[in-house]
């Protein structure tokens, strides 16, 4: 009896759930068949949310409503996800995102060159290896060296997904193989995640 009762609780459906976000005045947000296009001072971002079975539509006075009818608990959770995506897009086209990464090494200094209009990172001398690690950043992401901090680079872009994925590619390129990673801590690690100009 207890088992069937718990299963019934798991599959219980909520009749209606909704969430509303406010769009700033200097931002234009368009919705067409769950494809979201956001335009702002820093540029334009587009995201396809067709994989989410929710209703998204604009309301008067610069508001967007996301709702779900008769959704299970897991399905209703996608409402907050859709709102977070749109909020990140709005932040990206108004302020932008910045990820800072620091070089960590014990003996062999990591040499990093930023080439091809600040979109490609070349890593040399990692653990003394001769191989050149070349990382192509995702579209819309630029890399620069920090002026005030030694051994630090900053990734800047409007799309938080592309900025974070580019940082992850740089981090994964410097994984230590066939050694004790508790002792060999060399690599390039994310040190800060910021919204440009603060929140």
mmCIF file of C-alpha atoms in Angstrom:
data_model
loop_
_atom_site.group_PDB
_atom_site.id
_atom_site.type_symbol
_atom_site.label_atom_id
_atom_site.label_comp_id
_atom_site.label_asym_id
_atom_site.label_seq_id
_atom_site.Cartn_x
_atom_site.Cartn_y
_atom_site.Cartn_z
ATOM 1 C CA UNK A 1 0.000 0.000 0.000
ATOM 2 C CA UNK A 2 2.771 2.420 0.938
ATOM 3 C CA UNK A 3 4.517 1.838 -2.383
ATOM 4 C CA UNK A 4 1.425 2.536 -4.490
ATOM 5 C CA UNK A 5 0.709 5.634 -2.420
ATOM 6 C CA UNK A 6 4.208 7.053 -3.031
ATOM 7 C CA UNK A 7 3.945 6.363 -6.773
ATOM 8 C CA UNK A 8 0.642 8.195 -6.906
ATOM 9 C CA UNK A 9 2.292 11.200 -5.256
ATOM 10 C CA UNK A 10 5.100 11.136 -7.835
ATOM 11 C CA UNK A 11 2.705 11.271 -10.781
ATOM 12 C CA UNK A 12 0.401 13.912 -9.301
ATOM 13 C CA UNK A 13 -0.181 16.692 -11.817
ATOM 14 C CA UNK A 14 -0.483 20.379 -11.115
ATOM 15 C CA UNK A 15 -3.454 21.967 -12.842
ATOM 16 C CA UNK A 16 -1.677 25.216 -13.642
ATOM 17 C CA UNK A 17 1.744 26.734 -12.960
ATOM 18 C CA UNK A 18 3.148 29.999 -14.306
ATOM 19 C CA UNK A 19 5.999 32.445 -13.980
ATOM 20 C CA UNK A 20 6.361 36.023 -15.237
ATOM 21 C CA UNK A 21 9.552 37.939 -16.057
ATOM 22 C CA UNK A 22 9.915 41.651 -16.776
ATOM 23 C CA UNK A 23 11.767 42.863 -19.884
ATOM 24 C CA UNK A 24 13.750 46.140 -19.493
ATOM 25 C CA UNK A 25 12.774 49.085 -21.663
ATOM 26 C CA UNK A 26 16.017 49.082 -23.677
ATOM 27 C CA UNK A 27 15.538 45.409 -24.650
ATOM 28 C CA UNK A 28 13.273 43.927 -27.329
ATOM 29 C CA UNK A 29 12.128 40.323 -26.817
ATOM 30 C CA UNK A 30 10.348 38.456 -29.629
ATOM 31 C CA UNK A 31 8.739 35.008 -29.408
ATOM 32 C CA UNK A 32 7.813 32.875 -32.386
ATOM 33 C CA UNK A 33 7.005 29.177 -31.924
ATOM 34 C CA UNK A 34 9.131 29.026 -28.735
ATOM 35 C CA UNK A 35 12.166 30.533 -30.487
ATOM 36 C CA UNK A 36 13.248 33.488 -28.350
ATOM 37 C CA UNK A 37 15.064 36.469 -29.916
ATOM 38 C CA UNK A 38 16.421 39.168 -27.598
ATOM 39 C CA UNK A 39 17.861 42.454 -28.894
ATOM 40 C CA UNK A 40 19.698 44.939 -26.710
ATOM 41 C CA UNK A 41 22.518 47.502 -26.632
ATOM 42 C CA UNK A 42 25.230 44.810 -26.885
ATOM 43 C CA UNK A 43 23.687 42.777 -29.712
ATOM 44 C CA UNK A 44 21.164 40.038 -30.475
ATOM 45 C CA UNK A 45 20.770 36.539 -29.019
ATOM 46 C CA UNK A 46 18.497 33.714 -30.198
ATOM 47 C CA UNK A 47 17.588 30.525 -28.345
ATOM 48 C CA UNK A 48 15.353 27.637 -29.375
ATOM 49 C CA UNK A 49 13.156 26.358 -26.525
ATOM 50 C CA UNK A 50 11.016 23.983 -28.607
ATOM 51 C CA UNK A 51 12.179 21.031 -26.505
ATOM 52 C CA UNK A 52 10.273 22.503 -23.532
ATOM 53 C CA UNK A 53 6.561 21.745 -23.499
ATOM 54 C CA UNK A 54 5.498 25.104 -22.044
ATOM 55 C CA UNK A 55 3.472 28.082 -23.293
ATOM 56 C CA UNK A 56 5.457 31.310 -23.718
ATOM 57 C CA UNK A 57 3.819 34.562 -24.724
ATOM 58 C CA UNK A 58 4.155 38.297 -24.229
ATOM 59 C CA UNK A 59 1.931 40.347 -21.962
ATOM 60 C CA UNK A 60 1.337 44.093 -21.993
ATOM 61 C CA UNK A 61 3.755 46.440 -20.178
ATOM 62 C CA UNK A 62 6.947 44.535 -21.140
ATOM 63 C CA UNK A 63 6.259 41.236 -19.418
ATOM 64 C CA UNK A 64 6.637 37.618 -20.589
ATOM 65 C CA UNK A 65 4.581 34.755 -19.173
ATOM 66 C CA UNK A 66 5.680 31.111 -19.128
ATOM 67 C CA UNK A 67 3.006 28.620 -18.106
ATOM 68 C CA UNK A 68 2.232 24.920 -18.042
ATOM 69 C CA UNK A 69 -1.161 23.222 -17.775
ATOM 70 C CA UNK A 70 -1.595 19.755 -16.240
ATOM 71 C CA UNK A 71 2.137 19.140 -15.925
ATOM 72 C CA UNK A 72 3.872 16.583 -13.752
ATOM 73 C CA UNK A 73 6.363 17.866 -11.183
ATOM 74 C CA UNK A 74 9.382 17.295 -13.426
ATOM 75 C CA UNK A 75 7.639 18.905 -16.401
ATOM 76 C CA UNK A 76 6.661 21.979 -14.378
ATOM 77 C CA UNK A 77 10.308 22.475 -13.422
ATOM 78 C CA UNK A 78 11.034 23.520 -17.025
ATOM 79 C CA UNK A 79 9.112 26.774 -16.396
ATOM 80 C CA UNK A 80 11.896 28.109 -14.184
ATOM 81 C CA UNK A 81 14.497 26.870 -16.678
ATOM 82 C CA UNK A 82 12.860 28.798 -19.525
ATOM 83 C CA UNK A 83 12.691 31.957 -17.383
ATOM 84 C CA UNK A 84 16.357 31.583 -16.420
ATOM 85 C CA UNK A 85 17.359 31.237 -20.085
ATOM 86 C CA UNK A 86 15.494 34.412 -21.010
ATOM 87 C CA UNK A 87 16.861 36.307 -17.999
ATOM 88 C CA UNK A 88 20.419 35.315 -18.940
ATOM 89 C CA UNK A 89 19.814 36.468 -22.526
ATOM 90 C CA UNK A 90 18.530 39.826 -21.273
ATOM 91 C CA UNK A 91 21.570 40.220 -19.000
ATOM 92 C CA UNK A 92 23.850 39.263 -21.893
ATOM 93 C CA UNK A 93 22.544 41.866 -24.336
ATOM 94 C CA UNK A 94 22.533 44.634 -21.701
ATOM 95 C CA UNK A 95 25.653 43.946 -19.605
ATOM 96 C CA UNK A 96 27.497 40.829 -20.823
ATOM 97 C CA UNK A 97 29.295 38.012 -19.012
ATOM 98 C CA UNK A 98 32.953 37.675 -18.010
ATOM 99 C CA UNK A 99 34.781 34.541 -16.870
ATOM 100 C CA UNK A 100 38.324 34.890 -15.475
ATOM 101 C CA UNK A 101 40.803 32.008 -15.567
ATOM 102 C CA UNK A 102 44.132 31.657 -13.736
ATOM 103 C CA UNK A 103 47.199 29.631 -14.759
ATOM 104 C CA UNK A 104 48.427 27.220 -12.086
ATOM 105 C CA UNK A 105 51.869 25.636 -12.418
ATOM 106 C CA UNK A 106 54.608 24.347 -10.098
ATOM 107 C CA UNK A 107 57.684 24.222 -12.357
ATOM 108 C CA UNK A 108 57.009 24.647 -16.068
ATOM 109 C CA UNK A 109 55.427 28.067 -16.762
ATOM 110 C CA UNK A 110 52.325 27.808 -18.953
ATOM 111 C CA UNK A 111 52.659 30.017 -22.041
ATOM 112 C CA UNK A 112 49.365 31.241 -23.522
ATOM 113 C CA UNK A 113 49.038 33.082 -26.827
ATOM 114 C CA UNK A 114 45.761 34.689 -27.946
ATOM 115 C CA UNK A 115 45.497 34.737 -31.757
ATOM 116 C CA UNK A 116 43.036 35.145 -34.640
ATOM 117 C CA UNK A 117 41.317 38.335 -33.436
ATOM 118 C CA UNK A 118 41.176 37.172 -29.797
ATOM 119 C CA UNK A 119 39.118 34.063 -30.578
ATOM 120 C CA UNK A 120 41.738 31.275 -30.387
ATOM 121 C CA UNK A 121 43.867 30.307 -27.368
ATOM 122 C CA UNK A 122 47.171 28.479 -27.886
ATOM 123 C CA UNK A 123 48.709 26.811 -24.829
ATOM 124 C CA UNK A 124 52.399 25.863 -24.837
ATOM 125 C CA UNK A 125 54.844 24.300 -22.345
ATOM 126 C CA UNK A 126 52.119 22.674 -20.231
ATOM 127 C CA UNK A 127 54.085 20.310 -17.934
ATOM 128 C CA UNK A 128 57.020 20.885 -20.299
ATOM 129 C CA UNK A 129 55.258 19.197 -23.237
ATOM 130 C CA UNK A 130 56.121 20.293 -26.773
ATOM 131 C CA UNK A 131 52.578 19.873 -28.091
ATOM 132 C CA UNK A 132 50.592 23.069 -28.787
ATOM 133 C CA UNK A 133 47.064 22.949 -27.438
ATOM 134 C CA UNK A 134 44.776 25.069 -29.624
ATOM 135 C CA UNK A 135 41.287 25.991 -28.404
ATOM 136 C CA UNK A 136 38.740 27.711 -30.653
ATOM 137 C CA UNK A 137 36.290 29.769 -28.605
ATOM 138 C CA UNK A 138 32.575 29.601 -29.303
ATOM 139 C CA UNK A 139 30.990 32.341 -31.453
ATOM 140 C CA UNK A 140 30.742 35.753 -29.820
ATOM 141 C CA UNK A 141 33.429 35.083 -27.201
ATOM 142 C CA UNK A 142 36.668 37.090 -27.055
ATOM 143 C CA UNK A 143 39.708 36.399 -24.880
ATOM 144 C CA UNK A 144 42.090 38.944 -23.405
ATOM 145 C CA UNK A 145 44.910 39.033 -20.886
ATOM 146 C CA UNK A 146 44.225 40.743 -17.576
ATOM 147 C CA UNK A 147 46.212 43.947 -17.345
ATOM 148 C CA UNK A 148 46.619 43.998 -13.563
ATOM 149 C CA UNK A 149 46.971 40.279 -12.710
ATOM 150 C CA UNK A 150 49.797 38.008 -13.872
ATOM 151 C CA UNK A 151 48.895 34.642 -15.441
ATOM 152 C CA UNK A 152 45.203 35.451 -15.907
ATOM 153 C CA UNK A 153 42.929 35.613 -18.943
ATOM 154 C CA UNK A 154 39.363 36.923 -19.232
ATOM 155 C CA UNK A 155 36.642 35.547 -21.519
ATOM 156 C CA UNK A 156 33.901 38.032 -22.419
ATOM 157 C CA UNK A 157 30.685 37.533 -24.383
ATOM 158 C CA UNK A 158 26.934 38.053 -24.462
ATOM 159 C CA UNK A 159 25.847 34.387 -24.449
ATOM 160 C CA UNK A 160 26.520 32.797 -21.048
ATOM 161 C CA UNK A 161 26.431 29.318 -22.635
ATOM 162 C CA UNK A 162 29.171 30.155 -25.134
ATOM 163 C CA UNK A 163 31.340 31.933 -22.563
ATOM 164 C CA UNK A 164 31.127 29.080 -20.044
ATOM 165 C CA UNK A 165 31.630 26.386 -22.717
ATOM 166 C CA UNK A 166 34.738 28.175 -24.008
ATOM 167 C CA UNK A 167 36.115 28.341 -20.466
ATOM 168 C CA UNK A 168 35.383 24.623 -20.035
ATOM 169 C CA UNK A 169 37.243 23.775 -23.277
ATOM 170 C CA UNK A 170 40.317 25.678 -22.069
ATOM 171 C CA UNK A 171 40.140 23.939 -18.693
ATOM 172 C CA UNK A 172 39.723 20.467 -20.222
ATOM 173 C CA UNK A 173 42.649 20.985 -22.601
ATOM 174 C CA UNK A 174 44.954 21.143 -19.564
ATOM 175 C CA UNK A 175 43.967 17.951 -17.786
ATOM 176 C CA UNK A 176 46.930 16.028 -16.394
ATOM 177 C CA UNK A 177 47.140 12.489 -17.787
ATOM 178 C CA UNK A 178 48.762 9.414 -16.197
ATOM 179 C CA UNK A 179 49.891 11.244 -13.050
ATOM 180 C CA UNK A 180 48.582 11.732 -9.523
ATOM 181 C CA UNK A 181 46.289 14.771 -9.857
ATOM 182 C CA UNK A 182 46.566 15.400 -6.090
ATOM 183 C CA UNK A 183 50.239 16.204 -6.626
ATOM 184 C CA UNK A 184 50.206 17.606 -10.186
ATOM 185 C CA UNK A 185 47.811 20.541 -9.876
ATOM 186 C CA UNK A 186 48.958 22.299 -13.060
ATOM 187 C CA UNK A 187 46.222 23.674 -15.298
ATOM 188 C CA UNK A 188 44.069 26.656 -16.184
ATOM 189 C CA UNK A 189 41.150 27.062 -13.813
ATOM 190 C CA UNK A 190 38.099 29.346 -13.620
ATOM 191 C CA UNK A 191 38.654 31.850 -10.797
ATOM 192 C CA UNK A 192 35.737 34.299 -11.241
ATOM 193 C CA UNK A 193 32.343 34.510 -12.932
ATOM 194 C CA UNK A 194 31.046 38.050 -13.290
ATOM 195 C CA UNK A 195 28.357 40.111 -14.947
ATOM 196 C CA UNK A 196 30.113 43.064 -16.598
ATOM 197 C CA UNK A 197 29.234 46.191 -14.640
ATOM 198 C CA UNK A 198 27.825 44.206 -11.728
ATOM 199 C CA UNK A 199 24.345 42.762 -11.234
#
